[in-house]
Amino acid sequence: MVVIGDAVIDHILEVDHFPRPGMSMWGKDSGSRPGGKGLNRAVALARLNLDARLLAAIGDDDEGLEILGYLDSEHVDTSLIKVEALKRTPVTTVVTPADGDYSSIAIKKGRTRLTSSDLELAPIRHAITSAAAVVLTFEQSDNVIEKVLEIVGAVNDSSARSESPWVVVNVSPPRPPTQYMRDHLAVIDYLVGSSDDLARLRPDLPAGAVAEALLNDGVGTVCEIDRSQCTVHRRGLDAIEVDRFGTAVSNVAGAASAFSSALTSRLVKNARPAETADFVWATAAMATLIHRDAGAHPVESVPDGMPSEESIDEMVESTPVGDRRGPDADAATPPR
């Protein structure tokens, strides 16, 4: 598995709630830890007993060394990571209020980044084309995203489905795709994002029409994830609704990483397109992280909260259809 995304140092701040404009408040500095959407997904895949390789860019500073050491401890292959001399590693400030509805601010200016020319290097290109799955986040520049889709598209044009990688794309942080990306959306097997993320991909359309438009543009399946719920949109088929792991928390750091990685795990291990049980399992992975984070002792490091196969199985088995689980299981869930 090749994950293409960011590896950063998260500076974590805890607050009771987000301050209103012009308001000051006390907060708690919870320290700094490795993170980033790419790193989170690579760690999640490794915890699901898959060979995960992370393609990211870091500096040769202390933060970069900390990231490499952490990934090594989590059994993530770091051979594809670009370590750039005399450059600083990207950092992100993560603000986590008591209700779990986090926000983050990434700082990349003047720091190292992947470029489309990095993807032309023979070892990286080979890793992408020979991978069982490619997991891509929108943390990368337009040029990098375009290049990944181009490389995988060339494999698809020359290979049978069993020989080409599954492509799972997380549209976070969201932005409208370039025309080149839109021309290559058929490369994407599974596109994952919250309802807000998906709406921001096509601001020219009503929010409820975006998934259908993406499918018409060639995306295989659109997974809309909110709270611990998932709606699966497929062309010409009824939507699949997964809503059995109830929570009122709307946005927990790492939830999308847990979902995407669990879905990728099922695709690779089953060697077939995802079925309803696979989407339930991926949603359970997301719910496992959300409920753990909402517990009495929340996980302070985002990648440290990524669930194991055993914990996901336990969530599925202990929450039959029609049941609701978690500390807020009786709370009303707002309508979609």
mmCIF file of C-alpha atoms in Angstrom:
data_model
loop_
_atom_site.group_PDB
_atom_site.id
_atom_site.type_symbol
_atom_site.label_atom_id
_atom_site.label_comp_id
_atom_site.label_asym_id
_atom_site.label_seq_id
_atom_site.Cartn_x
_atom_site.Cartn_y
_atom_site.Cartn_z
ATOM 1 C CA MET A 1 0.000 0.000 0.000
ATOM 2 C CA VAL A 2 1.252 3.485 -0.857
ATOM 3 C CA VAL A 3 -0.171 6.455 1.031
ATOM 4 C CA ILE A 4 0.450 9.875 -0.514
ATOM 5 C CA GLY A 5 -0.177 12.645 1.972
ATOM 6 C CA ASP A 6 1.430 14.839 4.580
ATOM 7 C CA ALA A 7 3.579 13.935 7.560
ATOM 8 C CA VAL A 8 3.636 16.848 9.981
ATOM 9 C CA ILE A 9 4.087 17.730 13.596
ATOM 10 C CA ASP A 10 0.734 18.477 15.237
ATOM 11 C CA HIS A 11 0.667 21.173 17.907
ATOM 12 C CA ILE A 12 -2.426 20.273 19.917
ATOM 13 C CA LEU A 13 -4.436 22.887 21.811
ATOM 14 C CA GLU A 14 -7.429 21.934 23.997
ATOM 15 C CA VAL A 15 -10.230 24.430 24.665
ATOM 16 C CA ASP A 16 -13.685 24.205 26.214
ATOM 17 C CA HIS A 17 -15.230 25.630 23.040
ATOM 18 C CA PHE A 18 -14.236 27.758 20.085
ATOM 19 C CA PRO A 19 -14.045 31.442 21.010
ATOM 20 C CA ARG A 20 -16.348 33.879 19.280
ATOM 21 C CA PRO A 21 -14.734 36.622 17.151
ATOM 22 C CA GLY A 22 -13.047 39.165 19.414
ATOM 23 C CA MET A 23 -13.188 36.853 22.427
ATOM 24 C CA SER A 24 -10.188 35.550 24.395
ATOM 25 C CA MET A 25 -10.129 32.374 26.464
ATOM 26 C CA TRP A 26 -7.834 29.983 28.304
ATOM 27 C CA GLY A 27 -6.647 26.817 26.661
ATOM 28 C CA LYS A 28 -4.359 23.888 27.350
ATOM 29 C CA ASP A 29 -1.238 23.144 25.347
ATOM 30 C CA SER A 30 -1.188 19.355 24.964
ATOM 31 C CA GLY A 31 2.209 19.281 23.304
ATOM 32 C CA SER A 32 3.431 18.238 19.880
ATOM 33 C CA ARG A 33 3.148 14.856 18.192
ATOM 34 C CA PRO A 34 3.562 13.361 14.721
ATOM 35 C CA GLY A 35 0.447 13.623 12.577
ATOM 36 C CA GLY A 36 -0.843 14.599 9.160
ATOM 37 C CA LYS A 37 -3.542 12.962 7.057
ATOM 38 C CA GLY A 38 -1.011 10.865 5.164
ATOM 39 C CA LEU A 39 0.823 9.717 8.291
ATOM 40 C CA ASN A 40 -2.466 8.915 10.051
ATOM 41 C CA ARG A 41 -3.586 6.682 7.193
ATOM 42 C CA ALA A 42 -0.241 4.916 6.917
ATOM 43 C CA VAL A 43 -0.263 4.130 10.639
ATOM 44 C CA ALA A 44 -3.887 2.971 10.423
ATOM 45 C CA LEU A 45 -3.054 0.577 7.574
ATOM 46 C CA ALA A 46 -0.058 -0.811 9.452
ATOM 47 C CA ARG A 47 -2.259 -1.450 12.491
ATOM 48 C CA LEU A 48 -4.557 -3.424 10.206
ATOM 49 C CA ASN A 49 -1.612 -5.700 9.395
ATOM 50 C CA LEU A 50 -0.897 -4.297 5.934
ATOM 51 C CA ASP A 51 2.427 -3.246 4.441
ATOM 52 C CA ALA A 52 2.111 0.528 4.417
ATOM 53 C CA ARG A 53 4.525 2.862 2.641
ATOM 54 C CA LEU A 54 4.227 6.597 3.137
ATOM 55 C CA LEU A 55 5.149 9.060 0.394
ATOM 56 C CA ALA A 56 5.559 12.465 2.007
ATOM 57 C CA ALA A 57 8.085 15.270 2.402
ATOM 58 C CA ILE A 58 9.811 16.301 5.624
ATOM 59 C CA GLY A 59 12.815 18.412 6.540
ATOM 60 C CA ASP A 60 16.085 17.222 8.029
ATOM 61 C CA ASP A 61 15.242 18.999 11.288
ATOM 62 C CA ASP A 62 14.384 17.583 14.706
ATOM 63 C CA GLU A 63 10.693 17.379 13.766
ATOM 64 C CA GLY A 64 11.530 15.298 10.703
ATOM 65 C CA LEU A 65 13.651 12.912 12.759
ATOM 66 C CA GLU A 66 10.801 12.561 15.253
ATOM 67 C CA ILE A 67 8.413 11.618 12.442
ATOM 68 C CA LEU A 68 10.797 9.008 11.023
ATOM 69 C CA GLY A 69 11.288 7.477 14.467
ATOM 70 C CA TYR A 70 7.550 7.346 15.104
ATOM 71 C CA LEU A 71 6.800 5.714 11.757
ATOM 72 C CA ASP A 72 9.512 3.147 12.350
ATOM 73 C CA SER A 73 7.966 2.282 15.724
ATOM 74 C CA GLU A 74 4.590 1.800 13.966
ATOM 75 C CA HIS A 75 6.125 -0.458 11.290
ATOM 76 C CA VAL A 76 5.463 1.963 8.429
ATOM 77 C CA ASP A 77 7.927 1.820 5.529
ATOM 78 C CA THR A 78 9.682 5.206 5.244
ATOM 79 C CA SER A 79 11.828 4.454 2.192
ATOM 80 C CA LEU A 80 9.724 6.714 -0.045
ATOM 81 C CA ILE A 81 9.811 9.727 2.246
ATOM 82 C CA LYS A 82 11.577 12.759 0.837
ATOM 83 C CA VAL A 83 13.933 14.249 3.448
ATOM 84 C CA GLU A 84 15.018 17.651 2.199
ATOM 85 C CA ALA A 85 18.184 19.232 3.525
ATOM 86 C CA LEU A 86 17.981 22.681 5.084
ATOM 87 C CA LYS A 87 14.179 22.683 4.930
ATOM 88 C CA ARG A 88 11.712 22.651 7.800
ATOM 89 C CA THR A 89 9.065 20.004 8.372
ATOM 90 C CA PRO A 90 5.423 21.153 7.955
ATOM 91 C CA VAL A 91 3.471 21.757 11.156
ATOM 92 C CA THR A 92 -0.226 21.923 11.971
ATOM 93 C CA THR A 93 -2.043 23.499 14.899
ATOM 94 C CA VAL A 94 -4.971 21.309 15.947
ATOM 95 C CA VAL A 95 -7.618 22.967 18.129
ATOM 96 C CA THR A 96 -9.765 20.413 19.968
ATOM 97 C CA PRO A 97 -12.801 21.689 21.897
ATOM 98 C CA ALA A 98 -14.544 19.544 24.480
ATOM 99 C CA ASP A 99 -17.285 18.589 21.985
ATOM 100 C CA GLY A 100 -14.686 16.958 19.717
ATOM 101 C CA ASP A 101 -15.482 19.183 16.722
ATOM 102 C CA TYR A 102 -11.848 19.988 15.929
ATOM 103 C CA SER A 103 -10.253 22.428 13.496
ATOM 104 C CA SER A 104 -6.709 22.545 12.179
ATOM 105 C CA ILE A 105 -4.436 25.155 10.634
ATOM 106 C CA ALA A 106 -1.566 23.880 8.457
ATOM 107 C CA ILE A 107 1.653 25.846 8.038
ATOM 108 C CA LYS A 108 3.528 24.922 4.864
ATOM 109 C CA LYS A 109 4.967 28.156 3.504
ATOM 110 C CA GLY A 110 8.754 27.961 3.434
ATOM 111 C CA ARG A 111 8.672 24.270 4.371
ATOM 112 C CA THR A 112 9.337 21.168 2.310
ATOM 113 C CA ARG A 113 6.651 19.717 0.047
ATOM 114 C CA LEU A 114 6.236 16.958 -2.495
ATOM 115 C CA THR A 115 6.399 18.068 -6.124
ATOM 116 C CA SER A 116 5.189 16.415 -9.299
ATOM 117 C CA SER A 117 8.827 15.897 -10.328
ATOM 118 C CA ASP A 118 9.333 13.744 -7.209
ATOM 119 C CA LEU A 119 6.784 11.325 -8.662
ATOM 120 C CA GLU A 120 8.929 10.882 -11.764
ATOM 121 C CA LEU A 121 11.689 9.221 -9.731
ATOM 122 C CA ALA A 122 11.885 5.562 -10.723
ATOM 123 C CA PRO A 123 11.522 4.076 -7.196
ATOM 124 C CA ILE A 124 8.466 6.227 -6.450
ATOM 125 C CA ARG A 125 6.813 5.613 -9.783
ATOM 126 C CA HIS A 126 7.395 1.858 -9.419
ATOM 127 C CA ALA A 127 5.991 1.890 -5.882
ATOM 128 C CA ILE A 128 2.779 3.556 -7.096
ATOM 129 C CA THR A 129 2.270 1.363 -10.151
ATOM 130 C CA SER A 130 2.976 -1.888 -8.304
ATOM 131 C CA ALA A 131 0.976 -1.112 -5.150
ATOM 132 C CA ALA A 132 -2.104 -3.090 -4.206
ATOM 133 C CA ALA A 133 -3.746 0.227 -3.302
ATOM 134 C CA VAL A 134 -2.945 3.917 -3.528
ATOM 135 C CA VAL A 135 -4.413 6.184 -0.849
ATOM 136 C CA LEU A 136 -4.270 9.881 -1.714
ATOM 137 C CA THR A 137 -5.273 12.968 0.259
ATOM 138 C CA PHE A 138 -5.994 16.476 -0.970
ATOM 139 C CA GLU A 139 -3.181 17.797 1.235
ATOM 140 C CA GLN A 140 -0.991 17.705 -1.842
ATOM 141 C CA SER A 141 -0.755 20.373 -4.524
ATOM 142 C CA ASP A 142 -2.912 20.202 -7.651
ATOM 143 C CA ASN A 143 0.152 19.196 -9.684
ATOM 144 C CA VAL A 144 0.912 16.242 -7.399
ATOM 145 C CA ILE A 145 -2.699 15.019 -7.375
ATOM 146 C CA GLU A 146 -2.868 15.311 -11.161
ATOM 147 C CA LYS A 147 0.390 13.374 -11.538
ATOM 148 C CA VAL A 148 -0.765 10.530 -9.281
ATOM 149 C CA LEU A 149 -4.011 10.172 -11.235
ATOM 150 C CA GLU A 150 -2.058 10.225 -14.491
ATOM 151 C CA ILE A 151 0.360 7.504 -13.338
ATOM 152 C CA VAL A 152 -2.387 5.217 -12.066
ATOM 153 C CA GLY A 153 -4.504 5.921 -15.135
ATOM 154 C CA ALA A 154 -1.695 4.644 -17.339
ATOM 155 C CA VAL A 155 -1.617 1.418 -15.308
ATOM 156 C CA ASN A 156 -5.384 1.022 -15.656
ATOM 157 C CA ASP A 157 -5.148 1.468 -19.420
ATOM 158 C CA SER A 158 -2.617 -1.342 -19.733
ATOM 159 C CA SER A 159 -3.682 -3.787 -16.999
ATOM 160 C CA ALA A 160 -6.490 -5.994 -15.841
ATOM 161 C CA ARG A 161 -8.342 -4.908 -12.669
ATOM 162 C CA SER A 162 -6.481 -7.541 -10.660
ATOM 163 C CA GLU A 163 -3.136 -5.948 -11.591
ATOM 164 C CA SER A 164 -3.915 -2.280 -11.098
ATOM 165 C CA PRO A 165 -4.068 -0.594 -7.690
ATOM 166 C CA TRP A 166 -7.250 0.338 -5.911
ATOM 167 C CA VAL A 167 -7.376 4.135 -5.658
ATOM 168 C CA VAL A 168 -8.935 5.667 -2.529
ATOM 169 C CA VAL A 169 -8.967 9.478 -2.435
ATOM 170 C CA ASN A 170 -9.827 11.650 0.563
ATOM 171 C CA VAL A 171 -10.974 15.120 -0.499
ATOM 172 C CA SER A 172 -9.658 16.851 2.598
ATOM 173 C CA PRO A 173 -8.840 19.674 2.784
ATOM 174 C CA PRO A 174 -11.414 20.147 0.006
ATOM 175 C CA ARG A 175 -11.170 22.401 -3.034
ATOM 176 C CA PRO A 176 -12.686 22.316 -6.515
ATOM 177 C CA PRO A 177 -10.727 19.936 -8.753
ATOM 178 C CA THR A 178 -8.853 21.293 -11.733
ATOM 179 C CA GLN A 179 -10.139 20.446 -15.187
ATOM 180 C CA TYR A 180 -7.287 17.947 -15.539
ATOM 181 C CA MET A 181 -8.386 16.183 -12.339
ATOM 182 C CA ARG A 182 -11.993 16.108 -13.568
ATOM 183 C CA ASP A 183 -10.811 14.506 -16.794
ATOM 184 C CA HIS A 184 -9.137 11.736 -14.754
ATOM 185 C CA LEU A 185 -11.760 11.085 -12.066
ATOM 186 C CA ALA A 186 -12.443 7.660 -13.563
ATOM 187 C CA VAL A 187 -9.144 6.550 -12.006
ATOM 188 C CA ILE A 188 -10.684 6.944 -8.528
ATOM 189 C CA ASP A 189 -12.386 3.821 -7.205
ATOM 190 C CA TYR A 190 -13.537 5.315 -3.884
ATOM 191 C CA LEU A 191 -13.773 9.010 -3.085
ATOM 192 C CA VAL A 192 -14.263 9.789 0.614
ATOM 193 C CA GLY A 193 -15.325 13.017 2.283
ATOM 194 C CA SER A 194 -17.786 14.646 4.642
ATOM 195 C CA SER A 195 -20.908 16.253 3.224
ATOM 196 C CA ASP A 196 -19.213 19.647 3.644
ATOM 197 C CA ASP A 197 -16.059 18.408 1.890
ATOM 198 C CA LEU A 198 -18.052 17.070 -1.047
ATOM 199 C CA ALA A 199 -20.093 20.268 -1.360
ATOM 200 C CA ARG A 200 -16.895 22.317 -1.637
ATOM 201 C CA LEU A 201 -15.712 20.186 -4.551
ATOM 202 C CA ARG A 202 -18.544 21.526 -6.693
ATOM 203 C CA PRO A 203 -19.704 24.883 -5.285
ATOM 204 C CA ASP A 204 -21.590 25.416 -8.566
ATOM 205 C CA LEU A 205 -24.050 22.657 -7.639
ATOM 206 C CA PRO A 206 -26.574 22.122 -4.841
ATOM 207 C CA ALA A 207 -24.960 20.024 -2.107
ATOM 208 C CA GLY A 208 -27.331 17.130 -2.716
ATOM 209 C CA ALA A 209 -26.313 16.885 -6.384
ATOM 210 C CA VAL A 210 -22.548 16.687 -5.924
ATOM 211 C CA ALA A 211 -22.234 12.924 -5.391
ATOM 212 C CA GLU A 212 -24.233 12.164 -8.535
ATOM 213 C CA ALA A 213 -22.138 14.633 -10.522
ATOM 214 C CA LEU A 214 -18.912 12.976 -9.336
ATOM 215 C CA LEU A 215 -20.253 9.571 -10.333
ATOM 216 C CA ASN A 216 -21.212 10.926 -13.746
ATOM 217 C CA ASP A 217 -17.675 12.286 -14.102
ATOM 218 C CA GLY A 218 -16.317 8.770 -13.603
ATOM 219 C CA VAL A 219 -15.704 8.222 -9.875
ATOM 220 C CA GLY A 220 -16.485 4.611 -9.004
ATOM 221 C CA THR A 221 -18.054 5.122 -5.563
ATOM 222 C CA VAL A 222 -18.579 8.177 -3.354
ATOM 223 C CA CYS A 223 -18.502 7.632 0.426
ATOM 224 C CA GLU A 224 -20.107 10.486 2.354
ATOM 225 C CA ILE A 225 -19.069 10.271 6.005
ATOM 226 C CA ASP A 226 -20.474 12.380 8.820
ATOM 227 C CA ARG A 227 -20.305 11.643 12.544
ATOM 228 C CA SER A 228 -20.207 7.826 12.703
ATOM 229 C CA GLN A 229 -22.492 7.503 9.686
ATOM 230 C CA CYS A 230 -21.759 6.684 6.062
ATOM 231 C CA THR A 231 -23.808 7.035 2.892
ATOM 232 C CA VAL A 232 -22.433 5.165 -0.112
ATOM 233 C CA HIS A 233 -23.350 6.529 -3.535
ATOM 234 C CA ARG A 234 -22.938 4.294 -6.605
ATOM 235 C CA ARG A 235 -23.959 4.880 -10.188
ATOM 236 C CA GLY A 236 -27.257 3.215 -11.059
ATOM 237 C CA LEU A 237 -27.665 1.606 -7.626
ATOM 238 C CA ASP A 238 -29.519 2.505 -4.456
ATOM 239 C CA ALA A 239 -27.489 4.306 -1.812
ATOM 240 C CA ILE A 240 -26.189 2.259 1.115
ATOM 241 C CA GLU A 241 -26.895 3.886 4.493
ATOM 242 C CA VAL A 242 -24.769 2.830 7.459
ATOM 243 C CA ASP A 243 -26.055 4.371 10.699
ATOM 244 C CA ARG A 244 -25.774 2.007 13.628
ATOM 245 C CA PHE A 245 -22.839 3.333 15.690
ATOM 246 C CA GLY A 246 -24.560 6.508 16.863
ATOM 247 C CA THR A 247 -22.774 9.582 18.117
ATOM 248 C CA ALA A 248 -23.664 13.257 18.227
ATOM 249 C CA VAL A 249 -20.014 14.247 17.762
ATOM 250 C CA SER A 250 -19.700 15.651 14.258
ATOM 251 C CA ASN A 251 -15.986 15.883 13.613
ATOM 252 C CA VAL A 252 -13.133 14.042 15.354
ATOM 253 C CA ALA A 253 -9.548 14.250 14.135
ATOM 254 C CA GLY A 254 -8.540 10.995 12.475
ATOM 255 C CA ALA A 255 -12.047 9.629 11.876
ATOM 256 C CA ALA A 256 -11.751 9.861 8.083
ATOM 257 C CA SER A 257 -8.317 8.226 8.259
ATOM 258 C CA ALA A 258 -9.762 5.286 10.177
ATOM 259 C CA PHE A 259 -12.616 4.890 7.676
ATOM 260 C CA SER A 260 -10.448 5.092 4.549
ATOM 261 C CA SER A 261 -7.798 2.749 5.880
ATOM 262 C CA ALA A 262 -10.330 0.144 6.989
ATOM 263 C CA LEU A 263 -12.044 0.318 3.595
ATOM 264 C CA THR A 264 -8.683 -0.045 1.831
ATOM 265 C CA SER A 265 -7.863 -3.036 4.020
ATOM 266 C CA ARG A 266 -11.045 -4.823 2.939
ATOM 267 C CA LEU A 267 -10.454 -4.031 -0.739
ATOM 268 C CA VAL A 268 -6.946 -5.459 -0.648
ATOM 269 C CA LYS A 269 -7.642 -8.502 1.507
ATOM 270 C CA ASN A 270 -10.860 -9.472 -0.303
ATOM 271 C CA ALA A 271 -9.537 -8.604 -3.782
ATOM 272 C CA ARG A 272 -12.979 -7.436 -4.923
ATOM 273 C CA PRO A 273 -15.093 -4.264 -4.875
ATOM 274 C CA ALA A 274 -16.516 -3.307 -1.507
ATOM 275 C CA GLU A 275 -19.892 -4.707 -0.446
ATOM 276 C CA THR A 276 -22.286 -3.542 2.244
ATOM 277 C CA ALA A 277 -20.455 -5.455 5.001
ATOM 278 C CA ASP A 278 -17.208 -3.752 4.024
ATOM 279 C CA PHE A 279 -18.733 -0.283 4.333
ATOM 280 C CA VAL A 280 -20.190 -1.278 7.709
ATOM 281 C CA TRP A 281 -16.734 -2.420 8.845
ATOM 282 C CA ALA A 282 -15.091 0.807 7.651
ATOM 283 C CA THR A 283 -17.765 2.865 9.415
ATOM 284 C CA ALA A 284 -17.176 0.813 12.563
ATOM 285 C CA ALA A 285 -13.481 1.728 12.371
ATOM 286 C CA MET A 286 -14.441 5.398 12.306
ATOM 287 C CA ALA A 287 -16.897 4.907 15.162
ATOM 288 C CA THR A 288 -14.297 3.050 17.226
ATOM 289 C CA LEU A 289 -11.968 6.040 17.063
ATOM 290 C CA ILE A 290 -14.774 8.547 17.732
ATOM 291 C CA HIS A 291 -16.088 6.708 20.794
ATOM 292 C CA ARG A 292 -12.574 6.201 22.147
ATOM 293 C CA ASP A 293 -11.836 9.905 21.708
ATOM 294 C CA ALA A 294 -15.092 10.813 23.469
ATOM 295 C CA GLY A 295 -14.270 8.593 26.458
ATOM 296 C CA ALA A 296 -12.975 9.510 29.862
ATOM 297 C CA HIS A 297 -9.372 9.318 28.653
ATOM 298 C CA PRO A 298 -9.299 10.593 25.062
ATOM 299 C CA VAL A 299 -6.336 9.730 22.859
ATOM 300 C CA GLU A 300 -4.231 12.863 22.525
ATOM 301 C CA SER A 301 -2.202 11.721 19.512
ATOM 302 C CA VAL A 302 -4.314 11.296 16.373
ATOM 303 C CA PRO A 303 -2.424 8.327 14.862
ATOM 304 C CA ASP A 304 -2.219 6.625 18.268
ATOM 305 C CA GLY A 305 -6.014 6.344 18.175
ATOM 306 C CA MET A 306 -6.123 4.301 14.965
ATOM 307 C CA PRO A 307 -8.024 1.060 15.676
ATOM 308 C CA SER A 308 -6.914 -2.544 15.293
ATOM 309 C CA GLU A 309 -8.843 -5.253 13.437
ATOM 310 C CA GLU A 310 -9.894 -6.720 16.775
ATOM 311 C CA SER A 311 -11.352 -3.448 18.071
ATOM 312 C CA ILE A 312 -13.271 -2.892 14.819
ATOM 313 C CA ASP A 313 -14.659 -6.437 14.930
ATOM 314 C CA GLU A 314 -15.720 -5.844 18.520
ATOM 315 C CA MET A 315 -17.574 -2.678 17.539
ATOM 316 C CA VAL A 316 -19.441 -4.505 14.759
ATOM 317 C CA GLU A 317 -20.288 -7.549 16.848
ATOM 318 C CA SER A 318 -21.433 -5.579 19.877
ATOM 319 C CA THR A 319 -23.643 -3.224 17.879
ATOM 320 C CA PRO A 320 -26.288 -5.179 15.967
ATOM 321 C CA VAL A 321 -28.454 -3.517 13.348
ATOM 322 C CA GLY A 322 -30.958 -1.230 15.034
ATOM 323 C CA ASP A 323 -28.779 -0.714 18.118
ATOM 324 C CA ARG A 324 -26.848 2.435 18.969
ATOM 325 C CA ARG A 325 -23.523 2.500 20.804
ATOM 326 C CA GLY A 326 -21.451 4.983 22.723
ATOM 327 C CA PRO A 327 -21.627 7.534 25.511
ATOM 328 C CA ASP A 328 -24.146 9.623 23.544
ATOM 329 C CA ALA A 329 -26.068 6.718 22.057
ATOM 330 C CA ASP A 330 -29.397 8.105 23.234
ATOM 331 C CA ALA A 331 -28.711 11.571 21.854
ATOM 332 C CA ALA A 332 -30.773 12.614 18.881
ATOM 333 C CA THR A 333 -28.775 12.632 15.682
ATOM 334 C CA PRO A 334 -29.498 15.687 13.515
ATOM 335 C CA PRO A 335 -31.073 14.840 10.157
ATOM 336 C CA ARG A 336 -28.774 14.499 7.178
#
